[in-house]
PDB file of C-alpha atoms in Angstrom:
ATOM      1  CA  THR A   4     -22.438  15.352 -11.137  1.00 47.00           C
ATOM      2  CA  GLU A   5     -22.277  12.645  -8.536  1.00 59.00           C
ATOM      3  CA  ASN A   6     -19.241  10.389  -8.335  1.00 61.00           C
ATOM      4  CA  THR A   7     -20.124   7.665 -10.859  1.00 71.00           C
ATOM      5  CA  ARG A   8     -18.533   4.641 -12.462  1.00 75.00           C
ATOM      6  CA  VAL A   9     -18.841   3.071 -15.884  1.00 83.00           C
ATOM      7  CA  CYS A  10     -17.327   0.210 -17.826  1.00 87.00           C
ATOM      8  CA  TYR A  11     -17.214  -0.755 -21.485  1.00 87.00           C
ATOM      9  CA  PRO A  12     -15.324  -3.240 -23.667  1.00 91.00           C
ATOM     10  CA  LEU A  13     -11.657  -2.456 -24.315  1.00 90.00           C
ATOM     11  CA  GLU A  14     -12.312  -2.782 -28.041  1.00 88.00           C
ATOM     12  CA  HIS A  15     -14.094   0.594 -27.812  1.00 91.00           C
ATOM     13  CA  ILE A  16     -10.729   2.277 -27.176  1.00 90.00           C
ATOM     14  CA  ASP A  17      -9.056   3.243 -30.470  1.00 91.00           C
ATOM     15  CA  ASN A  18      -5.434   2.510 -29.542  1.00 91.00           C
ATOM     16  CA  VAL A  19      -5.956  -0.357 -27.091  1.00 90.00           C
ATOM     17  CA  GLN A  20      -3.158  -2.907 -26.753  1.00 89.00           C
ATOM     18  CA  ILE A  21      -4.469  -6.476 -26.462  1.00 88.00           C
ATOM     19  CA  PRO A  22      -3.759  -8.268 -24.247  1.00 89.00           C
ATOM     20  CA  ALA A  23      -4.190  -5.326 -21.856  1.00 85.00           C
ATOM     21  CA  ILE A  24      -1.691  -6.570 -19.289  1.00 88.00           C
ATOM     22  CA  GLY A  25       1.135  -4.704 -17.622  1.00 88.00           C
ATOM     23  CA  GLY A  26       3.884  -5.590 -15.200  1.00 91.00           C
ATOM     24  CA  HIS A  27       3.774  -5.139 -11.450  1.00 94.00           C
ATOM     25  CA  PRO A  28       3.988  -1.545 -10.183  1.00 95.00           C
ATOM     26  CA  LYS A  29       7.071  -0.243  -8.436  1.00 97.00           C
ATOM     27  CA  ASN A  30       5.008   2.434  -6.682  1.00 97.00           C
ATOM     28  CA  ILE A  31       1.442   2.381  -5.390  1.00 96.00           C
ATOM     29  CA  ILE A  32      -0.232   5.679  -4.565  1.00 96.00           C
ATOM     30  CA  PHE A  33      -3.176   6.117  -2.189  1.00 95.00           C
ATOM     31  CA  LEU A  34      -4.901   9.488  -2.525  1.00 93.00           C
ATOM     32  CA  THR A  35      -6.709  10.918   0.472  1.00 93.00           C
ATOM     33  CA  CYS A  36      -8.215  14.322   1.110  1.00 91.00           C
ATOM     34  CA  ASP A  37      -7.594  15.061   4.797  1.00 92.00           C
ATOM     35  CA  ALA A  38     -10.126  17.702   5.874  1.00 89.00           C
ATOM     36  CA  ASN A  39      -8.719  17.714   9.441  1.00 89.00           C
ATOM     37  CA  GLY A  40      -5.176  18.668   8.419  1.00 89.00           C
ATOM     38  CA  VAL A  41      -3.414  16.007  10.486  1.00 90.00           C
ATOM     39  CA  LEU A  42      -1.784  13.984   7.688  1.00 92.00           C
ATOM     40  CA  PRO A  43       1.428  15.212   6.059  1.00 93.00           C
ATOM     41  CA  PRO A  44       1.386  16.015   2.327  1.00 94.00           C
ATOM     42  CA  VAL A  45       3.366  12.832   1.429  1.00 96.00           C
ATOM     43  CA  SER A  46       4.041   9.677   3.453  1.00 96.00           C
ATOM     44  CA  LYS A  47       5.926   6.519   2.523  1.00 97.00           C
ATOM     45  CA  LEU A  48       3.970   3.725   4.196  1.00 96.00           C
ATOM     46  CA  THR A  49       5.259   0.687   6.080  1.00 94.00           C
ATOM     47  CA  PRO A  50       3.565  -2.678   5.404  1.00 91.00           C
ATOM     48  CA  GLU A  51       1.384  -2.215   8.514  1.00 93.00           C
ATOM     49  CA  GLN A  52       0.421   1.322   7.481  1.00 95.00           C
ATOM     50  CA  ILE A  53      -0.487   0.108   3.981  1.00 94.00           C
ATOM     51  CA  MET A  54      -3.028  -2.317   5.428  1.00 94.00           C
ATOM     52  CA  TYR A  55      -4.353   0.243   7.932  1.00 94.00           C
ATOM     53  CA  HIS A  56      -4.921   3.005   5.390  1.00 94.00           C
ATOM     54  CA  PHE A  57      -6.327   0.574   2.815  1.00 94.00           C
ATOM     55  CA  ILE A  58      -8.807  -0.917   5.310  1.00 95.00           C
ATOM     56  CA  SER A  59      -9.891   2.444   6.752  1.00 94.00           C
ATOM     57  CA  GLY A  60     -10.217   4.188   3.368  1.00 92.00           C
ATOM     58  CA  TYR A  61     -10.110   7.625   5.033  1.00 92.00           C
ATOM     59  CA  THR A  62     -10.806  10.645   2.867  1.00 89.00           C
ATOM     60  CA  ALA A  63     -13.264  13.542   2.786  1.00 89.00           C
ATOM     61  CA  LYS A  64     -16.273  14.372   0.692  1.00 87.00           C
ATOM     62  CA  VAL A  65     -15.662  17.822  -0.782  1.00 85.00           C
ATOM     63  CA  ALA A  66     -17.755  20.397  -2.592  1.00 81.00           C
ATOM     64  CA  GLY A  67     -17.833  19.773  -6.326  1.00 77.00           C
ATOM     65  CA  THR A  68     -17.440  16.010  -6.046  1.00 75.00           C
ATOM     66  CA  GLU A  69     -20.520  15.197  -3.936  1.00 76.00           C
ATOM     67  CA  VAL A  70     -24.039  16.590  -4.311  1.00 80.00           C
ATOM     68  CA  GLY A  71     -25.071  18.805  -1.384  1.00 85.00           C
ATOM     69  CA  VAL A  72     -21.614  19.039   0.178  1.00 86.00           C
ATOM     70  CA  VAL A  73     -20.540  22.651   0.799  1.00 86.00           C
ATOM     71  CA  GLU A  74     -17.545  22.050   3.062  1.00 87.00           C
ATOM     72  CA  PRO A  75     -15.379  18.935   3.564  1.00 87.00           C
ATOM     73  CA  GLN A  76     -16.820  16.037   5.566  1.00 87.00           C
ATOM     74  CA  PRO A  77     -14.643  13.121   6.754  1.00 88.00           C
ATOM     75  CA  SER A  78     -15.539   9.831   5.116  1.00 89.00           C
ATOM     76  CA  PHE A  79     -14.430   6.206   5.464  1.00 91.00           C
ATOM     77  CA  SER A  80     -14.829   3.523   2.809  1.00 90.00           C
ATOM     78  CA  ALA A  81     -12.938   0.258   3.312  1.00 91.00           C
ATOM     79  CA  CYS A  82     -10.387  -0.326   0.540  1.00 91.00           C
ATOM     80  CA  PHE A  83     -11.526   3.007  -0.977  1.00 86.00           C
ATOM     81  CA  GLY A  84     -14.497   1.154  -2.525  1.00 85.00           C
ATOM     82  CA  GLU A  85     -16.468  -0.635   0.200  1.00 85.00           C
ATOM     83  CA  ALA A  86     -19.739  -0.716  -1.719  1.00 83.00           C
ATOM     84  CA  PHE A  87     -18.118  -2.896  -4.390  1.00 86.00           C
ATOM     85  CA  LEU A  88     -16.442  -5.517  -2.165  1.00 90.00           C
ATOM     86  CA  PRO A  89     -17.887  -9.035  -2.121  1.00 93.00           C
ATOM     87  CA  LEU A  90     -15.317 -10.222   0.466  1.00 94.00           C
ATOM     88  CA  HIS A  91     -14.272  -8.859   3.869  1.00 94.00           C
ATOM     89  CA  PRO A  92     -11.900  -5.834   3.526  1.00 93.00           C
ATOM     90  CA  TYR A  93      -9.149  -7.666   5.424  1.00 93.00           C
ATOM     91  CA  THR A  94      -9.009 -10.230   2.597  1.00 94.00           C
ATOM     92  CA  TYR A  95      -8.102  -7.487   0.121  1.00 94.00           C
ATOM     93  CA  ALA A  96      -5.688  -5.762   2.533  1.00 93.00           C
ATOM     94  CA  LYS A  97      -3.825  -9.036   3.090  1.00 93.00           C
ATOM     95  CA  MET A  98      -3.625  -9.679  -0.680  1.00 94.00           C
ATOM     96  CA  LEU A  99      -2.289  -6.152  -1.223  1.00 94.00           C
ATOM     97  CA  ALA A 100       0.330  -6.554   1.518  1.00 93.00           C
ATOM     98  CA  GLU A 101       1.467  -9.875   0.029  1.00 95.00           C
ATOM     99  CA  LYS A 102       1.775  -8.389  -3.484  1.00 95.00           C
ATOM    100  CA  VAL A 103       3.676  -5.345  -2.181  1.00 96.00           C
ATOM    101  CA  ASP A 104       6.074  -7.636  -0.322  1.00 95.00           C
ATOM    102  CA  THR A 105       6.512 -10.099  -3.206  1.00 96.00           C
ATOM    103  CA  HIS A 106       7.195  -7.386  -5.792  1.00 97.00           C
ATOM    104  CA  LYS A 107       9.018  -4.962  -3.442  1.00 97.00           C
ATOM    105  CA  ALA A 108       6.747  -2.059  -4.324  1.00 97.00           C
ATOM    106  CA  ASN A 109       6.752   1.270  -2.491  1.00 97.00           C
ATOM    107  CA  CYS A 110       3.438   2.563  -1.208  1.00 97.00           C
ATOM    108  CA  TRP A 111       2.769   6.271  -0.786  1.00 97.00           C
ATOM    109  CA  LEU A 112      -0.081   8.164   0.875  1.00 96.00           C
ATOM    110  CA  ILE A 113      -0.656  11.513  -0.836  1.00 96.00           C
ATOM    111  CA  ASN A 114      -2.777  14.045   1.045  1.00 94.00           C
ATOM    112  CA  THR A 115      -4.698  16.162  -1.476  1.00 92.00           C
ATOM    113  CA  GLY A 116      -6.455  17.962   1.394  1.00 91.00           C
ATOM    114  CA  TRP A 117      -5.178  20.291   4.079  1.00 90.00           C
ATOM    115  CA  SER A 118      -1.963  20.300   6.148  1.00 87.00           C
ATOM    116  CA  GLY A 119      -1.185  22.246   9.306  1.00 85.00           C
ATOM    117  CA  GLY A 120      -4.832  22.632  10.283  1.00 85.00           C
ATOM    118  CA  LYS A 121      -8.330  21.682   9.258  1.00 82.00           C
ATOM    119  CA  TYR A 122     -10.328  23.101   6.352  1.00 85.00           C
ATOM    120  CA  GLY A 123     -10.378  26.900   6.675  1.00 83.00           C
ATOM    121  CA  VAL A 124      -7.203  26.967   8.814  1.00 88.00           C
ATOM    122  CA  GLY A 125      -4.554  24.766   7.153  1.00 84.00           C
ATOM    123  CA  LYS A 126      -2.985  25.123   3.737  1.00 84.00           C
ATOM    124  CA  ARG A 127      -3.816  23.074   0.678  1.00 84.00           C
TER     125      ARG A 127
END
């Protein structure tokens, strides 16, 4: 199936806790699938890197998650959801950076793709 999204009222979840509010995260994880094999498996990001990776939204379309894709294709989607953003991506990146700084959260980039070489060469 294509990558889809859905929403429904929280009351439809049997064990929902209302109000559905949590604290601030201590760790934020960005997932990216690097088809070119240039990113390390795990990176702890600096504040500047957080904004860069969030704005660029680099990943890859891979077989099984996108219709018609048979081998990985690099893809960029600002804030990892560009189609759903009513404001400029920088607005969201700045808000994220401010929240990370205020709450002293760590931000990690996890490469679910290939390391040490591109698709077909590197290891996954």
